[in-house]
Amino acid sequence: MERWSSIIIPIDVIMLREYRNTMRKLWLPETTTIRQSCSREVIGFVRDGDFSFLLGQSKALGYIAMSALPNLLSLKSKGKVLIRNTNSKQYRIGILEIITE
């Protein structure tokens, strides 16, 4: 055992921390708002969502920021939005319907 312990080289912890910080700056965007926190602009959040057996598809109720609504309506997307779970990087297509009550 003693023969192998003399071969092990101590790791420079400071160098590893600097490397980690450099990689985080390169790959993770430095944002101050949730709206610009990922590669696509966040316009709202789902409040309640689940699968509807009556309709045979998923349904959700959520909120959209009022400032993002004019941009969304002016696009040629015809109410289509991208929906993503907070712990996933996979987007799904959703259809937006505005309810005013």
Coordinates of N, CA, C and O in Angstrom, one line a residue:
M1 N 0.8 -1.2 0.0 CA 0.0 0.0 0.0 C 0.9 1.3 0.0 O 0.5 2.2 -0.6
E2 N 1.9 1.3 0.7 CA 2.7 2.5 0.8 C 3.4 2.8 -0.5 O 3.7 3.9 -0.8
R3 N 3.6 1.8 -1.3 CA 4.3 2.0 -2.6 C 3.4 2.9 -3.5 O 3.8 3.8 -4.2
W4 N 2.1 2.6 -3.5 CA 1.1 3.4 -4.3 C 0.8 4.8 -3.8 O 0.6 5.7 -4.6
S5 N 0.9 5.0 -2.5 CA 0.6 6.3 -2.0 C 1.6 7.3 -2.4 O 1.3 8.5 -2.4
S6 N 2.8 6.9 -2.6 CA 3.9 7.9 -3.0 C 3.7 8.4 -4.5 O 4.2 9.4 -4.9
I7 N 2.9 7.6 -5.3 CA 2.7 8.0 -6.7 C 1.6 9.0 -6.8 O 1.6 9.8 -7.7
I8 N 0.6 9.0 -5.9 CA -0.6 9.9 -6.0 C -0.1 11.4 -5.9 O 0.6 11.7 -4.9
I9 N -0.6 12.2 -6.8 CA -0.2 13.6 -6.8 C -1.4 14.4 -6.3 O -2.5 14.2 -6.7
P10 N -1.2 15.4 -5.3 CA -2.3 16.1 -4.8 C -2.9 17.0 -5.9 O -2.2 17.6 -6.7
I11 N -4.2 17.2 -5.9 CA -4.9 18.0 -6.9 C -5.0 19.4 -6.5 O -5.2 19.7 -5.3
D12 N -4.7 20.3 -7.4 CA -4.8 21.7 -7.1 C -6.2 22.2 -7.1 O -6.9 22.4 -8.1
V13 N -6.8 22.4 -5.9 CA -8.2 22.7 -5.7 C -8.5 24.1 -6.3 O -9.5 24.3 -6.9
I14 N -7.6 25.0 -6.1 CA -7.8 26.4 -6.6 C -7.9 26.4 -8.2 O -8.8 27.0 -8.7
M15 N -7.1 25.6 -8.8 CA -7.2 25.5 -10.3 C -8.5 24.9 -10.7 O -9.1 25.4 -11.7
L16 N -9.0 23.9 -10.0 CA -10.2 23.3 -10.4 C -11.4 24.2 -10.2 O -12.4 24.3 -10.9
R17 N -11.4 25.0 -9.1 CA -12.4 26.0 -8.9 C -12.5 27.1 -9.9 O -13.5 27.5 -10.4
E18 N -11.3 27.6 -10.3 CA -11.2 28.5 -11.4 C -11.7 28.0 -12.7 O -12.4 28.6 -13.5
Y19 N -11.4 26.7 -13.0 CA -11.9 26.1 -14.2 C -13.4 25.9 -14.2 O -14.1 26.2 -15.2
R20 N -14.0 25.5 -13.0 CA -15.4 25.4 -12.9 C -16.1 26.8 -13.1 O -17.1 26.8 -13.8
N21 N -15.6 27.8 -12.5 CA -16.2 29.1 -12.7 C -16.1 29.6 -14.1 O -17.0 30.2 -14.7
T22 N -15.0 29.3 -14.8 CA -14.9 29.7 -16.2 C -15.9 28.9 -17.1 O -16.5 29.5 -17.9
M23 N -16.1 27.7 -16.8 CA -17.0 26.9 -17.6 C -18.5 27.4 -17.3 O -19.3 27.4 -18.2
R24 N -18.8 27.7 -16.1 CA -20.1 28.2 -15.8 C -20.4 29.5 -16.5 O -21.5 29.8 -17.0
K25 N -19.4 30.4 -16.6 CA -19.6 31.7 -17.3 C -19.7 31.4 -18.8 O -20.5 32.2 -19.5
L26 N -19.1 30.4 -19.4 CA -19.2 30.2 -20.8 C -20.5 29.5 -21.1 O -21.1 29.8 -22.2
W27 N -21.1 28.6 -20.3 CA -22.2 27.8 -20.6 C -23.5 28.3 -20.0 O -24.6 28.1 -20.5
L28 N -23.5 28.9 -18.8 CA -24.7 29.3 -18.2 C -24.8 30.9 -18.3 O -23.9 31.6 -18.0
P29 N -25.9 31.3 -18.9 CA -26.0 32.8 -19.1 C -26.2 33.5 -17.7 O -26.8 33.0 -16.8
E30 N -25.6 34.7 -17.7 CA -25.7 35.5 -16.4 C -26.9 36.4 -16.7 O -26.9 37.3 -17.4
T31 N -28.0 36.1 -16.0 CA -29.2 36.8 -16.1 C -29.7 37.4 -14.8 O -29.3 36.9 -13.8
T32 N -30.4 38.5 -14.9 CA -31.0 39.1 -13.7 C -32.5 38.9 -13.7 O -33.1 39.2 -12.6
T33 N -33.1 38.4 -14.7 CA -34.5 38.2 -14.8 C -34.9 36.8 -15.2 O -34.1 36.2 -15.9
I34 N -36.0 36.3 -14.8 CA -36.5 35.0 -15.2 C -36.8 35.0 -16.6 O -36.6 34.0 -17.3
R35 N -37.3 36.1 -17.2 CA -37.8 36.2 -18.5 C -36.7 35.9 -19.5 O -36.9 35.3 -20.6
Q36 N -35.4 36.2 -19.2 CA -34.3 36.0 -20.1 C -33.4 34.9 -19.6 O -32.2 34.8 -19.9
S37 N -33.9 34.0 -18.8 CA -33.1 33.0 -18.1 C -32.7 31.8 -19.0 O -31.9 31.0 -18.6
C38 N -33.3 31.6 -20.1 CA -32.9 30.5 -21.0 C -32.8 31.0 -22.5 O -33.0 32.2 -22.7
S39 N -32.6 30.1 -23.4 CA -32.4 30.5 -24.8 C -33.6 31.1 -25.4 O -33.6 31.8 -26.4
R40 N -34.8 30.7 -24.9 CA -36.0 31.3 -25.4 C -36.7 32.1 -24.3 O -36.5 31.9 -23.2
E41 N -37.4 33.2 -24.8 CA -37.9 34.1 -23.8 C -39.1 33.5 -23.1 O -40.0 32.9 -23.7
V42 N -39.1 33.6 -21.8 CA -40.2 33.1 -20.9 C -41.3 34.2 -20.9 O -41.0 35.3 -20.6
I43 N -42.5 33.8 -21.3 CA -43.6 34.8 -21.3 C -44.6 34.5 -20.2 O -45.5 35.3 -20.0
G44 N -44.6 33.3 -19.6 CA -45.5 33.0 -18.6 C -45.3 31.7 -17.9 O -44.3 31.0 -18.2
F45 N -46.2 31.3 -17.0 CA -46.1 30.0 -16.3 C -47.4 29.3 -16.2 O -48.5 29.9 -16.2
V46 N -47.3 28.0 -16.2 CA -48.5 27.2 -16.0 C -48.9 27.1 -14.6 O -48.0 26.8 -13.7
R47 N -50.1 27.3 -14.2 CA -50.6 27.2 -12.8 C -51.0 25.8 -12.5 O -50.6 25.2 -11.5
D48 N -51.9 25.3 -13.3 CA -52.5 24.0 -13.2 C -52.4 23.3 -14.5 O -52.8 23.8 -15.5
G49 N -52.0 22.0 -14.5 CA -51.9 21.3 -15.8 C -52.0 19.8 -15.5 O -51.5 19.3 -14.5
D50 N -52.7 19.1 -16.4 CA -52.8 17.6 -16.2 C -53.4 17.1 -17.6 O -53.8 17.8 -18.5
F51 N -53.5 15.8 -17.6 CA -54.1 15.1 -18.8 C -55.6 15.0 -18.6 O -56.1 14.6 -17.6
S52 N -56.3 15.4 -19.7 CA -57.8 15.3 -19.7 C -58.2 14.0 -20.4 O -58.0 13.9 -21.6
F53 N -58.8 13.1 -19.7 CA -59.3 11.8 -20.3 C -60.5 12.1 -21.2 O -60.8 11.4 -22.1
L54 N -61.3 13.1 -20.8 CA -62.5 13.5 -21.6 C -62.1 14.0 -23.0 O -62.7 13.6 -24.0
L55 N -61.0 14.8 -23.1 CA -60.6 15.3 -24.4 C -59.5 14.5 -25.0 O -59.2 14.6 -26.2
G56 N -58.8 13.7 -24.2 CA -57.7 12.8 -24.8 C -56.4 13.6 -25.0 O -55.6 13.2 -25.9
Q57 N -56.2 14.7 -24.3 CA -55.0 15.5 -24.4 C -54.7 16.2 -23.2 O -55.6 16.3 -22.3
S58 N -53.6 16.8 -23.1 CA -53.2 17.6 -21.9 C -53.8 19.0 -22.0 O -54.0 19.6 -23.0
K59 N -54.2 19.5 -20.8 CA -54.8 20.8 -20.7 C -54.1 21.5 -19.5 O -53.7 20.9 -18.5
A60 N -53.9 22.8 -19.6 CA -53.3 23.6 -18.5 C -53.9 25.0 -18.5 O -54.4 25.5 -19.5
L61 N -53.8 25.6 -17.3 CA -54.2 26.9 -17.1 C -53.0 27.7 -16.5 O -52.4 27.2 -15.6
G62 N -52.7 28.8 -17.1 CA -51.5 29.6 -16.6 C -51.7 31.0 -16.8 O -52.7 31.6 -17.1
Y63 N -50.6 31.7 -16.6 CA -50.5 33.2 -16.7 C -49.5 33.6 -17.7 O -48.4 33.0 -17.8
I64 N -49.7 34.7 -18.4 CA -48.8 35.3 -19.4 C -48.6 36.7 -19.0 O -49.6 37.4 -18.6
A65 N -47.4 37.2 -19.1 CA -47.1 38.6 -18.8 C -47.8 39.5 -19.8 O -47.7 39.2 -21.0
M66 N -48.4 40.6 -19.3 CA -49.2 41.4 -20.2 C -48.2 42.1 -21.3 O -48.6 42.3 -22.4
S67 N -47.0 42.3 -20.9 CA -46.1 43.0 -21.9 C -45.7 42.0 -23.0 O -45.2 42.4 -24.1
A68 N -45.8 40.7 -22.8 CA -45.4 39.7 -23.8 C -46.6 39.4 -24.7 O -46.4 38.9 -25.8
L69 N -47.8 39.7 -24.3 CA -49.0 39.4 -25.1 C -49.0 40.1 -26.5 O -49.3 39.4 -27.5
P70 N -48.7 41.4 -26.7 CA -48.7 42.0 -28.0 C -47.8 41.3 -29.0 O -48.1 41.1 -30.1
N71 N -46.6 40.9 -28.5 CA -45.6 40.3 -29.3 C -46.1 38.9 -29.8 O -46.0 38.5 -30.9
L72 N -46.8 38.2 -28.9 CA -47.3 36.9 -29.2 C -48.4 36.9 -30.2 O -48.5 36.1 -31.1
L73 N -49.3 37.9 -30.0 CA -50.4 38.0 -31.0 C -50.0 38.5 -32.3 O -50.7 38.2 -33.3
S74 N -48.9 39.3 -32.4 CA -48.5 39.8 -33.7 C -47.7 38.8 -34.5 O -47.5 38.9 -35.7
L75 N -47.2 37.7 -33.9 CA -46.5 36.7 -34.6 C -47.4 35.8 -35.5 O -48.6 35.8 -35.3
K76 N -46.8 35.2 -36.4 CA -47.6 34.3 -37.3 C -47.8 32.9 -36.7 O -48.1 32.0 -37.4
S77 N -47.6 32.8 -35.4 CA -47.7 31.5 -34.8 C -49.1 31.0 -34.6 O -49.3 29.8 -34.3
K78 N -50.1 31.8 -34.7 CA -51.5 31.5 -34.6 C -51.8 30.8 -33.3 O -52.5 29.8 -33.2
G79 N -51.3 31.4 -32.2 CA -51.5 30.9 -30.9 C -50.7 29.7 -30.4 O -50.9 29.2 -29.3
K80 N -49.7 29.3 -31.2 CA -48.8 28.2 -30.8 C -47.7 28.7 -29.9 O -47.1 29.7 -30.3
V81 N -47.5 28.0 -28.9 CA -46.4 28.4 -27.9 C -45.6 27.2 -27.6 O -46.0 26.0 -27.8
L82 N -44.4 27.4 -27.1 CA -43.6 26.3 -26.6 C -43.7 26.2 -25.1 O -43.6 27.2 -24.4
I83 N -43.9 25.0 -24.6 CA -44.0 24.7 -23.2 C -42.9 23.8 -22.8 O -42.6 22.8 -23.4
R84 N -42.3 24.1 -21.6 CA -41.2 23.3 -21.1 C -41.4 23.2 -19.6 O -41.7 24.1 -18.9
N85 N -41.1 22.0 -19.1 CA -41.1 21.7 -17.7 C -39.8 22.3 -17.1 O -38.8 22.4 -17.8
T86 N -39.9 22.8 -15.9 CA -38.7 23.5 -15.4 C -37.5 22.7 -15.2 O -36.4 23.1 -15.2
N87 N -37.7 21.4 -15.0 CA -36.5 20.5 -14.8 C -36.2 19.7 -16.1 O -35.5 18.7 -16.0
S88 N -36.6 20.2 -17.2 CA -36.3 19.5 -18.5 C -35.8 20.5 -19.5 O -36.1 21.7 -19.4
K89 N -35.2 20.0 -20.6 CA -34.7 20.9 -21.7 C -35.5 20.7 -22.9 O -35.2 21.2 -24.0
Q90 N -36.5 19.8 -22.8 CA -37.3 19.4 -24.0 C -38.6 20.3 -24.0 O -39.3 20.5 -23.1
Y91 N -38.8 21.0 -25.2 CA -40.0 21.8 -25.4 C -41.1 21.0 -26.1 O -40.8 20.1 -26.9
R92 N -42.3 21.4 -25.8 CA -43.5 20.8 -26.5 C -44.3 21.9 -27.0 O -44.3 23.0 -26.5
I93 N -45.1 21.6 -28.1 CA -45.9 22.7 -28.7 C -47.2 22.7 -27.9 O -47.8 21.7 -27.6
G94 N -47.7 23.9 -27.6 CA -49.0 24.1 -27.0 C -49.8 25.2 -27.8 O -49.2 25.9 -28.5
I95 N -51.1 25.1 -27.6 CA -51.9 26.1 -28.3 C -52.5 27.0 -27.2 O -53.1 26.6 -26.2
L96 N -52.3 28.3 -27.5 CA -52.7 29.3 -26.5 C -54.1 29.8 -26.8 O -54.5 30.2 -27.9
E97 N -54.9 29.8 -25.8 CA -56.3 30.4 -25.8 C -56.4 31.4 -24.7 O -56.1 31.1 -23.6
I98 N -56.8 32.6 -25.0 CA -56.9 33.7 -24.1 C -58.3 33.7 -23.4 O -59.3 33.7 -24.1
I99 N -58.3 33.6 -22.1 CA -59.5 33.6 -21.3 C -59.6 34.9 -20.6 O -58.7 35.2 -19.8
T100 N -60.6 35.7 -20.7 CA -60.7 36.9 -20.0 C -62.0 36.8 -19.2 O -63.1 37.0 -19.6
E101 N -61.8 36.6 -17.9 CA -63.0 36.5 -17.0 C -62.6 37.2 -15.7 O -61.6 37.2 -15.2

